[in-house]
Coordinates of N, CA, C and O in Angstrom, one line a residue:
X257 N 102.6 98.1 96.6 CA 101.4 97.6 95.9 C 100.5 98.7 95.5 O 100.5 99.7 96.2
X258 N 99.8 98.7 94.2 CA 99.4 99.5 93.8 C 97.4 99.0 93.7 O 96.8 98.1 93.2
X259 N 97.2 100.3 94.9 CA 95.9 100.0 95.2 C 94.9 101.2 94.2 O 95.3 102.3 94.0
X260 N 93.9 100.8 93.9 CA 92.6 101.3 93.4 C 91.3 100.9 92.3 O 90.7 99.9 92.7
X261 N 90.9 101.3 91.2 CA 90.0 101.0 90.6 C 90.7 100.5 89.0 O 91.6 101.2 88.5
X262 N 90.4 99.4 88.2 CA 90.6 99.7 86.9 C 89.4 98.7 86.3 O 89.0 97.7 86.8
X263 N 88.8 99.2 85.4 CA 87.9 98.8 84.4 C 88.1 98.3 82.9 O 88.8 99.0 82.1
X264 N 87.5 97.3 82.6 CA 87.5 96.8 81.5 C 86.0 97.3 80.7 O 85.2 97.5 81.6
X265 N 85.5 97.6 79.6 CA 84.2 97.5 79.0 C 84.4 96.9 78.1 O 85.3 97.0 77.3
X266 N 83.1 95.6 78.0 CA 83.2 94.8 77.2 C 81.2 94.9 76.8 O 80.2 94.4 77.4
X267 N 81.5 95.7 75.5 CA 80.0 95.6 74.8 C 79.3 97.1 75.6 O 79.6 98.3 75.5
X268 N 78.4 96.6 76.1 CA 77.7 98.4 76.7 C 77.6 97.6 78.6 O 76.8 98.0 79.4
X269 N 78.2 96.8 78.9 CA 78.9 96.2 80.5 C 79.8 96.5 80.6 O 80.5 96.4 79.6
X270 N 80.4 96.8 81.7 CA 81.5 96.9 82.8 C 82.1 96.1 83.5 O 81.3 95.3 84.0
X271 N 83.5 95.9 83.7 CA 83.9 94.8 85.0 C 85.1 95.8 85.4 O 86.1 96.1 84.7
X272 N 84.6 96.2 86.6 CA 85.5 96.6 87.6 C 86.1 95.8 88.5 O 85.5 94.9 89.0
X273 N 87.6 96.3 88.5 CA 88.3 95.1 89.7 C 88.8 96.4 90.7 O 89.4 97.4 90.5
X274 N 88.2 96.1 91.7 CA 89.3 96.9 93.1 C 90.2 96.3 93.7 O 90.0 95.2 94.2
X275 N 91.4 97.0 93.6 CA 92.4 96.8 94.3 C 92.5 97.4 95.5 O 93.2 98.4 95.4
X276 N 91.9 96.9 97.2 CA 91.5 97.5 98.2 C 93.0 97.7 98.9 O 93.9 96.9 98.6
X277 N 93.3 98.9 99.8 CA 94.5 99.1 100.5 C 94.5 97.5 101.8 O 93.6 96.6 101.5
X278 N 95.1 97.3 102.6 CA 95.1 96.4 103.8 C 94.0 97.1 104.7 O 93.4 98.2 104.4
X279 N 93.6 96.5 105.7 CA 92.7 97.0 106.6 C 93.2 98.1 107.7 O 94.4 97.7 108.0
X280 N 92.9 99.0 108.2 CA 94.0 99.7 109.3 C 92.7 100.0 110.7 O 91.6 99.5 110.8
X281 N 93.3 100.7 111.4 CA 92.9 101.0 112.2 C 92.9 102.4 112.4 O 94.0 102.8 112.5
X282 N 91.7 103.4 112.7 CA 91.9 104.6 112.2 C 92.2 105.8 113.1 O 91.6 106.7 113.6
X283 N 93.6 105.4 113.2 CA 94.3 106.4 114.2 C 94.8 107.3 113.0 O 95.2 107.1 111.9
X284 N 94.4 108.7 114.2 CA 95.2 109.9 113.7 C 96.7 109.5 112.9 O 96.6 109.8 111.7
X285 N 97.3 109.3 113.0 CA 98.9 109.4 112.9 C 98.8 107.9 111.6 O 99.4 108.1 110.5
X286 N 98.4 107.1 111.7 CA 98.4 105.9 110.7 C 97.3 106.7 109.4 O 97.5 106.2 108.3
X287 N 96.2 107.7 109.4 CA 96.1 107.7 108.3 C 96.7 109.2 107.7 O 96.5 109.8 106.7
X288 N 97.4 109.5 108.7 CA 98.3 110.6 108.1 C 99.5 110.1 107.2 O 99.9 110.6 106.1
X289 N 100.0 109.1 107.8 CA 101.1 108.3 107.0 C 100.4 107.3 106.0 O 101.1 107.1 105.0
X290 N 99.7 107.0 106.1 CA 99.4 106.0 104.6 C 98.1 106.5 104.2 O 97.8 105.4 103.7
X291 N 97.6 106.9 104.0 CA 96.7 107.5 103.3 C 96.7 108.4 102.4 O 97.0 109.5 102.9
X292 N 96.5 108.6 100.9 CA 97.1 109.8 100.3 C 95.9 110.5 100.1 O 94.7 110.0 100.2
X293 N 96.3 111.9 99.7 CA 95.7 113.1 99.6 C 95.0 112.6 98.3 O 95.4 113.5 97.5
X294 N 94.3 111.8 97.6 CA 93.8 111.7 96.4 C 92.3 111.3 96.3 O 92.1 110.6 97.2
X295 N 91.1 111.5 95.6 CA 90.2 110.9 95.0 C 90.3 109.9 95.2 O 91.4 109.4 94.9
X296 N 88.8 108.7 95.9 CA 88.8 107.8 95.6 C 87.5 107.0 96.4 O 86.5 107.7 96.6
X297 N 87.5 105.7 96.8 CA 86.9 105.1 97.4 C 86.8 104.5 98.3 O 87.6 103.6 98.3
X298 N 85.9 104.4 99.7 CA 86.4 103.9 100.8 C 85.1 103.3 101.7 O 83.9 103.4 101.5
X299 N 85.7 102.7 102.8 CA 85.0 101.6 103.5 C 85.0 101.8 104.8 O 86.2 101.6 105.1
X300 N 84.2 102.2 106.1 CA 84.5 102.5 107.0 C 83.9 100.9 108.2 O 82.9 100.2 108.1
X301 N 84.7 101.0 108.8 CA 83.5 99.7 109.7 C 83.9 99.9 111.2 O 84.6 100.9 111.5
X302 N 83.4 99.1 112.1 CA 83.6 98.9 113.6 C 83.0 98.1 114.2 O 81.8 97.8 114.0
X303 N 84.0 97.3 115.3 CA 84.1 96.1 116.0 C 83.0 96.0 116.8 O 82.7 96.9 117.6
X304 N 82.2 95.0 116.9 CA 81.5 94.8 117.8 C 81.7 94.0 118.3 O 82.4 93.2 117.7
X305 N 81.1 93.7 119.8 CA 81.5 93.4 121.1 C 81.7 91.1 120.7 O 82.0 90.2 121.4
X306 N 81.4 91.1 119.4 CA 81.3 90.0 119.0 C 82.8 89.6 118.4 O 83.1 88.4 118.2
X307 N 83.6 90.8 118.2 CA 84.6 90.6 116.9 C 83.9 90.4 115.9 O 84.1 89.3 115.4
X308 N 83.0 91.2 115.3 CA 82.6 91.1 114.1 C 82.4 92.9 113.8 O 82.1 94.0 114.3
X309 N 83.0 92.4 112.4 CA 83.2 94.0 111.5 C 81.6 94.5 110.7 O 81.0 93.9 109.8
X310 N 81.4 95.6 111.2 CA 80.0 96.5 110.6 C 80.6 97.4 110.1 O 81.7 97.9 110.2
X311 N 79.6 97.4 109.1 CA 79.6 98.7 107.9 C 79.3 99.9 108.6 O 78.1 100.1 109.0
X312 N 80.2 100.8 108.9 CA 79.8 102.3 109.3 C 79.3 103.1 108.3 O 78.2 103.5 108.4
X313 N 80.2 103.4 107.1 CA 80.2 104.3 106.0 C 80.8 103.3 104.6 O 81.7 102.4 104.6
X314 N 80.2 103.8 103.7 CA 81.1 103.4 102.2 C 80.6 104.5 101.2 O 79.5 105.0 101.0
X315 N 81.9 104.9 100.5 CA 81.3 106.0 99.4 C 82.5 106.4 98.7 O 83.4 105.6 98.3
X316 N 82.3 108.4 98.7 CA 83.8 108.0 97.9 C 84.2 109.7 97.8 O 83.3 110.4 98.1
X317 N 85.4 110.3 97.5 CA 85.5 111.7 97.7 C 86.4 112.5 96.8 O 87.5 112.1 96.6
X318 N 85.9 113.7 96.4 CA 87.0 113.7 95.2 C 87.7 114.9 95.5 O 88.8 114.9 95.0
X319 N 87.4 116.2 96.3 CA 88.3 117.2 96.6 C 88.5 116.9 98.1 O 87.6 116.4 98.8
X320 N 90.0 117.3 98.4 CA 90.3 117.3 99.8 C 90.7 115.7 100.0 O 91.2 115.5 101.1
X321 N 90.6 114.4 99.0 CA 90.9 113.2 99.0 C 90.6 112.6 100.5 O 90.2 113.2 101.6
X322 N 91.2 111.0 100.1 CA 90.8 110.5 101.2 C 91.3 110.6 102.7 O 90.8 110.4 103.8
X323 N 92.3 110.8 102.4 CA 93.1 111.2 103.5 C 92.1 111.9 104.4 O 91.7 111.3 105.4
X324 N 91.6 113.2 104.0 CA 91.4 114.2 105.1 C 89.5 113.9 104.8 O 88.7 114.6 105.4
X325 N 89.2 113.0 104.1 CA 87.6 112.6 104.4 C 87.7 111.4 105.5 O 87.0 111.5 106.5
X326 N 88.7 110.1 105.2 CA 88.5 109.2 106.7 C 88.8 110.0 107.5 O 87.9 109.9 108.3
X327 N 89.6 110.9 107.9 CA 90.0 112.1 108.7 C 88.8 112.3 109.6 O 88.5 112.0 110.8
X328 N 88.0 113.0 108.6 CA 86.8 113.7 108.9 C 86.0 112.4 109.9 O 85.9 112.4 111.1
X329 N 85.3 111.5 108.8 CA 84.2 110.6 108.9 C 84.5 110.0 110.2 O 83.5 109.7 111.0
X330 N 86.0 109.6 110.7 CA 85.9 108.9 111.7 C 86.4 110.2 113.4 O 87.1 109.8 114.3
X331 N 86.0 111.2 113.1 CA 86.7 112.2 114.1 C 85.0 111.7 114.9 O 84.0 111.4 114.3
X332 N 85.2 111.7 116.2 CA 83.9 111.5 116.7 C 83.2 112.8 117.3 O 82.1 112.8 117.8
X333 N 84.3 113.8 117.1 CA 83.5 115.6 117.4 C 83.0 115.6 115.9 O 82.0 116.2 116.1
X334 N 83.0 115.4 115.1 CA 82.6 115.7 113.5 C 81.2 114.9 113.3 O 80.4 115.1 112.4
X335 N 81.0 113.9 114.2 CA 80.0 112.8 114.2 C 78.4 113.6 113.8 O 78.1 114.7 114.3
X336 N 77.7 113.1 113.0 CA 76.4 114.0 112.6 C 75.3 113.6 113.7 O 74.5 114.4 114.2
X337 N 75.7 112.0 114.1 CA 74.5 111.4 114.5 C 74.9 110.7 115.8 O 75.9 110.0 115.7
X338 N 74.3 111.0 117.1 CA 74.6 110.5 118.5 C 75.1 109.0 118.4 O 76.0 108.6 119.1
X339 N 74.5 108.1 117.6 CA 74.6 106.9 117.4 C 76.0 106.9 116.5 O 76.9 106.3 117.1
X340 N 76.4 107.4 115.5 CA 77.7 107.1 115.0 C 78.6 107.7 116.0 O 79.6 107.0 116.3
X341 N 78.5 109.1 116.5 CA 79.5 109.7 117.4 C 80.1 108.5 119.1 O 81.3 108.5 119.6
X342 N 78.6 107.8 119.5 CA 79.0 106.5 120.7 C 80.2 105.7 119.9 O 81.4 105.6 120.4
X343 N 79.8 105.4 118.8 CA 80.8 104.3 117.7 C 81.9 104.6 117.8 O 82.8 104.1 118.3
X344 N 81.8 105.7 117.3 CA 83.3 106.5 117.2 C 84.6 106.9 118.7 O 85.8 107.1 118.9
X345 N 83.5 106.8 119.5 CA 84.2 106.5 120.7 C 84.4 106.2 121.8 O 85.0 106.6 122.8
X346 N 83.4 104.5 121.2 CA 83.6 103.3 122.4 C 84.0 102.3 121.4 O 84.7 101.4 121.9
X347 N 83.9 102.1 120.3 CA 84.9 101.3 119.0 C 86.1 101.2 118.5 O 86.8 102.2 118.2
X348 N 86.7 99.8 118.2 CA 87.5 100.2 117.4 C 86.7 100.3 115.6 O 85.7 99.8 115.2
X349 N 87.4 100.8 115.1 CA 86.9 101.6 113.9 C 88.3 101.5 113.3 O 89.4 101.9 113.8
X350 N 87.8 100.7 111.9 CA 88.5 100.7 110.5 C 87.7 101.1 109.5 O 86.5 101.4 109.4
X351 N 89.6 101.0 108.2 CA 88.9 101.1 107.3 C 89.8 101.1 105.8 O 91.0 101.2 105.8
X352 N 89.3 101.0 105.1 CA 90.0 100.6 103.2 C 89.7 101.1 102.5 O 88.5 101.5 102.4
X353 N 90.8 101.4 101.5 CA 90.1 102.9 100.8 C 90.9 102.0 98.8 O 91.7 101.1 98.8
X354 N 90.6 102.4 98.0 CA 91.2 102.1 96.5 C 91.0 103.9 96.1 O 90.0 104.5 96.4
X355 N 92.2 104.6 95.3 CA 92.2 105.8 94.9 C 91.7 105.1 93.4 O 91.9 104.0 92.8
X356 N 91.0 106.5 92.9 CA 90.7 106.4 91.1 C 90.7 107.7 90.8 O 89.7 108.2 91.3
X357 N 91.4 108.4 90.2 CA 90.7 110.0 89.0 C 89.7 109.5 88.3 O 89.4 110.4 87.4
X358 N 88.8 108.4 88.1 CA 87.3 108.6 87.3 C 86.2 108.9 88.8 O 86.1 108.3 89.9
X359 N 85.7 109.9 88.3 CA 84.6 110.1 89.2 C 83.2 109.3 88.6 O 82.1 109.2 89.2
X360 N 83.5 108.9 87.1 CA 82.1 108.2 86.9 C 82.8 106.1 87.5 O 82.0 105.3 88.0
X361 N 83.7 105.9 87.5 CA 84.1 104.9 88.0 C 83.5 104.7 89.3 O 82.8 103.7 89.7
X362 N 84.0 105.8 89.9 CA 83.4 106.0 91.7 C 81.9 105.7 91.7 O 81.2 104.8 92.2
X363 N 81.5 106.6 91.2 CA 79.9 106.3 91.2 C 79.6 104.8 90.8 O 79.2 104.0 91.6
X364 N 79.9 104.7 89.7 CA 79.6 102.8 89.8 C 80.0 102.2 90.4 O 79.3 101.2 90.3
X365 N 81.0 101.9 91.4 CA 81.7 101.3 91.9 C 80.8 101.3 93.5 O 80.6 100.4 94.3
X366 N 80.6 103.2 93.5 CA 80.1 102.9 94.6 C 78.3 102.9 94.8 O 77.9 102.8 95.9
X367 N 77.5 102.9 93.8 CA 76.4 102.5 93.5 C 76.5 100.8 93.5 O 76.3 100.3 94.6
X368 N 76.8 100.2 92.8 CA 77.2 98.4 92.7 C 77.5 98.6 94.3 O 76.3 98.9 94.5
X369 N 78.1 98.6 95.3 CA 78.0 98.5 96.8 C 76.9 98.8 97.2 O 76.1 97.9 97.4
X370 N 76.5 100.0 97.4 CA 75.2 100.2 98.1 C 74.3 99.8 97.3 O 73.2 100.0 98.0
X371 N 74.0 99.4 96.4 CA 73.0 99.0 96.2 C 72.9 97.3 96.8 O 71.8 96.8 97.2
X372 N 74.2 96.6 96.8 CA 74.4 95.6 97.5 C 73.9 95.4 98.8 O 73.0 94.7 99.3
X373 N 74.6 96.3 99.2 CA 73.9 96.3 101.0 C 73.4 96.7 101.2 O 73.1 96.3 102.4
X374 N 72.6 98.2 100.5 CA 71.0 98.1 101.0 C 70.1 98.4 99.6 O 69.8 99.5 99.2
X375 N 69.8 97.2 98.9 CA 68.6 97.3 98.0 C 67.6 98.2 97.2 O 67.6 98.6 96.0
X376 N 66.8 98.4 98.4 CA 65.6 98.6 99.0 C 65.9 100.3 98.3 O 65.2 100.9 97.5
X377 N 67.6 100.9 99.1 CA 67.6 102.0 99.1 C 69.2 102.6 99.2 O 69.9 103.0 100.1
X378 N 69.3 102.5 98.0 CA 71.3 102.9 98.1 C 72.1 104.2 97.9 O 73.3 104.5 97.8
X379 N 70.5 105.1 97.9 CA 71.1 106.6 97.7 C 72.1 107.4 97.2 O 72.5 108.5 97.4
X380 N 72.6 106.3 96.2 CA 73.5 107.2 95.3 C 72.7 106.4 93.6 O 72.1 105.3 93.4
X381 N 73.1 107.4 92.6 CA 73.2 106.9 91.2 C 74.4 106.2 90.8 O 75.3 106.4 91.6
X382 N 74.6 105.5 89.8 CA 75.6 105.3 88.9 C 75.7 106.1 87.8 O 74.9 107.0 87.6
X383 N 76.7 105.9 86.9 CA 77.2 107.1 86.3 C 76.2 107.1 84.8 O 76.2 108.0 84.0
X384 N 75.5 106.1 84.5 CA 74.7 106.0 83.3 C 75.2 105.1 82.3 O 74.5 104.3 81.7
X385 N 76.3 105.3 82.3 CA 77.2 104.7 80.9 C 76.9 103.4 80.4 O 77.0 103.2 79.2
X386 N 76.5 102.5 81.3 CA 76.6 101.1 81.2 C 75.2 100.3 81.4 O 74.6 100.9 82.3
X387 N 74.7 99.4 80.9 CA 73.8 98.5 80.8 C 74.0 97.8 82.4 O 73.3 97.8 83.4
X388 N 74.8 97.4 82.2 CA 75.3 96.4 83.6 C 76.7 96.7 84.3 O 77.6 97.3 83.7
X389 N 76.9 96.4 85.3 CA 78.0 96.8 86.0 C 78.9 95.3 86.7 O 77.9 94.8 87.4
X390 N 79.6 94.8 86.9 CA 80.2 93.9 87.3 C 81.5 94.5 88.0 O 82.3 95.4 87.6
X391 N 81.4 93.6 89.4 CA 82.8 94.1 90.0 C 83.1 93.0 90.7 O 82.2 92.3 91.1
X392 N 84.9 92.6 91.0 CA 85.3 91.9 91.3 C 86.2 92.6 92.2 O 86.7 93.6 91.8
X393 N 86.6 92.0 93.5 CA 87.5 92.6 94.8 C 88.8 91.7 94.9 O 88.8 90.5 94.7
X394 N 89.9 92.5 95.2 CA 91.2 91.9 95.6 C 91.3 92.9 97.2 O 90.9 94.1 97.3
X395 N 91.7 92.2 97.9 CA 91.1 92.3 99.3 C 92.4 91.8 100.2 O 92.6 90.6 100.2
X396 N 93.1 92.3 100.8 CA 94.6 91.4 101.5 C 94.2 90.9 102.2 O 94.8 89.9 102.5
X397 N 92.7 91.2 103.3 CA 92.8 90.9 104.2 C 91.4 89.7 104.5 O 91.2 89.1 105.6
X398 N 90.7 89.7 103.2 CA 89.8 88.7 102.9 C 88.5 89.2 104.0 O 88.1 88.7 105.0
X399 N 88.2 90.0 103.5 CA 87.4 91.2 104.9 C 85.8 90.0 105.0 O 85.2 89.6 104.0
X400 N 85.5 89.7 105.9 CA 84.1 89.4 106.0 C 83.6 90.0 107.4 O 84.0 90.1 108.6
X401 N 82.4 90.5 106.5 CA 82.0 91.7 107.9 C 80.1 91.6 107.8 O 79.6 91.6 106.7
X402 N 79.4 91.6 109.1 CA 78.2 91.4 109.3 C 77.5 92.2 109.1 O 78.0 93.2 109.6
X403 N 76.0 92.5 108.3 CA 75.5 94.1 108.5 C 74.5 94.3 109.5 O 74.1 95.5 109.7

């Protein structure tokens, strides 16, 4: 199956569809084998004591791909912050990734998310191009996760 971003523009709007990978679990050795070395977009979360899925990280990476950024983001010696580094290694921790070569796609794609889940303050731009942005998710695993 062929996972990532593709876009329609219709007028000076956007409709993005993501094609998300399956959900995994982020062992060394599983995102060494499925994960590719490419550009793209991705979703980090972890289990709480409820069985319910939290948003760790979402964003997106364009040199060194995703591979060796979930790599990174979920190594819990790499951890920036005492509170994500606990996560990293009293959780389980996933995560789903869609590859794209548009880095202005990424940016919309991943501005339209954060701006989703946090409002207020989503810390990234979009790419300019577009009046409006629309996106629509294909999802294997039908992800519903709590913030």
């Amino acid at each position: 199956m062929d996972y990532g971003i593709t876009a329609r523009e219709k007028g000076e709007d956007v409709y993005y569809f993501i094609n998300w990978s399956p959900l995994s679990l982020t062992e060394r050795w599983t995102i060494n084998a499925k994960v590719p070395s490419v550009a793209g977009i991705y979703e980090i979360y972890w289990m709480d004591e409820h069985s319910h899925l939290r948003l760790l990280s979402v964003g997106d990476t364009h040199y060194g791909g995703l591979r060796s950024e979930i790599r990174r983001l979920t190594d819990s010696e790499l951890a920036g912050d005492e509170k994500t580094r606990q996560i990293l290694e009293d959780k389980e921790v996933w995560f789903r990734y869609a590859p794209s070569n548009s880095s202005a796609a990424m940016a919309d794609v991943v501005w339209f998310f954060r701006k989703t889940y946090f409002p207020e303050n989503p810390g990234v731009e979009h790419s300019g191009r577009y009046r409006k942005i629309f996106l629509n998710e294909s999802e294997p695993d039908k992800l519903i996760w709590v913030p």
